[in-house]
C-alpha positions in Angstrom: -17.5 20.6 13.1 -14.7 19.8 10.7 -14.0 22.8 8.5 -14.3 21.8 4.8 -13.6 23.6 1.6 -15.3 22.8 -1.7 -13.3 20.6 -4.1 -10.8 22.3 -6.5 -7.8 20.5 -7.9 -5.7 23.5 -6.9 -6.2 22.6 -3.2 -4.8 19.1 -3.7 -1.8 20.5 -5.4 -1.4 23.2 -2.6 -1.6 20.5 0.1 1.1 18.4 -1.6 3.3 21.4 -1.9 2.9 22.0 1.8 3.4 18.3 2.6 0.0 18.3 4.2 -2.3 15.2 4.2 -5.8 15.6 2.6 -9.1 14.2 3.7 -11.4 14.2 0.6 -15.1 13.6 1.3 -17.5 12.7 -1.5 -21.0 13.4 -0.2 -24.6 14.0 -1.1 -27.3 15.7 1.0 -29.8 12.9 0.1 -27.5 10.1 1.5 -28.6 9.0 5.0 -25.2 7.3 5.9 -23.4 10.4 4.9 -25.7 12.6 7.0 -25.0 10.4 10.0 -21.3 10.6 9.3 -21.5 14.4 9.1 -23.7 14.8 12.2 -22.1 12.2 14.5 -18.5 11.8 13.4 -17.4 15.1 11.8 -18.7 17.0 14.8 -16.9 14.9 17.5 -14.3 17.1 19.3 -11.4 14.6 18.8 -12.1 14.4 15.0 -12.4 18.1 14.7 -9.1 18.6 16.5 -7.3 16.0 14.4 -8.8 17.4 11.2 -6.7 20.6 11.7 -3.7 18.6 10.5 -5.4 18.0 7.2 -6.6 20.0 4.2 -10.3 19.0 4.4 -12.0 19.0 1.0 -15.5 18.1 0.0 -17.0 17.0 -3.3 -20.7 17.7 -3.4 -22.6 15.1 -5.4 -26.1 16.2 -4.3 -26.8 17.7 -7.8 -25.2 16.6 -11.0 -22.4 18.9 -12.2 -20.1 18.9 -15.2 -17.0 17.7 -13.4 -18.8 15.0 -11.5 -18.3 12.0 -13.9 -14.7 12.9 -14.3 -14.1 13.1 -10.6 -15.9 9.8 -9.9 -13.8 8.1 -12.6 -10.5 9.7 -11.5 -10.9 8.6 -7.9 -12.9 5.4 -8.7 -15.8 6.5 -6.4 -18.7 4.1 -6.6 -21.1 5.8 -4.1 -21.4 8.0 -1.1 -20.2 8.4 1.5 -16.6 7.9 0.3 -13.7 9.5 2.2 -10.3 9.4 0.6 -7.0 10.1 2.3 -3.9 11.6 0.5 -0.5 11.7 2.0 1.7 14.8 2.1 3.1 13.9 -1.4 -0.4 14.0 -2.9 -0.8 10.2 -3.4 -3.9 8.5 -2.2 -3.5 5.9 0.6 -5.9 3.4 -1.0 -5.8 1.1 1.9 -7.4 3.8 4.1 -10.3 4.5 1.9 -13.7 4.7 3.7 -16.8 3.7 1.6 -19.6 3.5 4.1 -20.6 5.0 7.5 -17.9 4.4 10.1 -17.9 5.5 13.7 -15.7 8.1 15.4 -13.2 5.5 16.5 -12.7 4.1 13.0 -12.2 7.5 11.4 -9.8 8.6 14.2 -7.7 5.5 13.7 -7.5 6.2 10.0 -6.7 9.9 10.4 -3.9 9.0 12.9 -2.3 6.8 10.3 -1.9 9.9 8.1 -0.3 12.2 10.5 3.5 12.1 11.1 4.4 11.1 14.7 4.8 14.1 17.0 2.2 16.1 15.1 -0.8 14.8 16.9 
């Protein structure tokens, strides 16, 4: 399973300082497509292996929390699942945004676009 850490802005800054790409997952336990993504895709050995090149951060939207509206607005998230990818400079690669269930092949293709050649 991909190792995730709970969202904190400091982790995004830290990843940019280390020139490390970020996979930012917005999820909710009550969302069937996200559960499928979590159980079928984020447990696939190839995805887990490739995820080690990323800072993997999750934003839990299961229950309302004070920072939620701010985060949804900041990242223009309309629903879950939403997975955002940030390059090593800390900028979102908007063309790689995932806003629905995708299979393992699709997420691998997206992740590979974020990793510098030779790092895979």
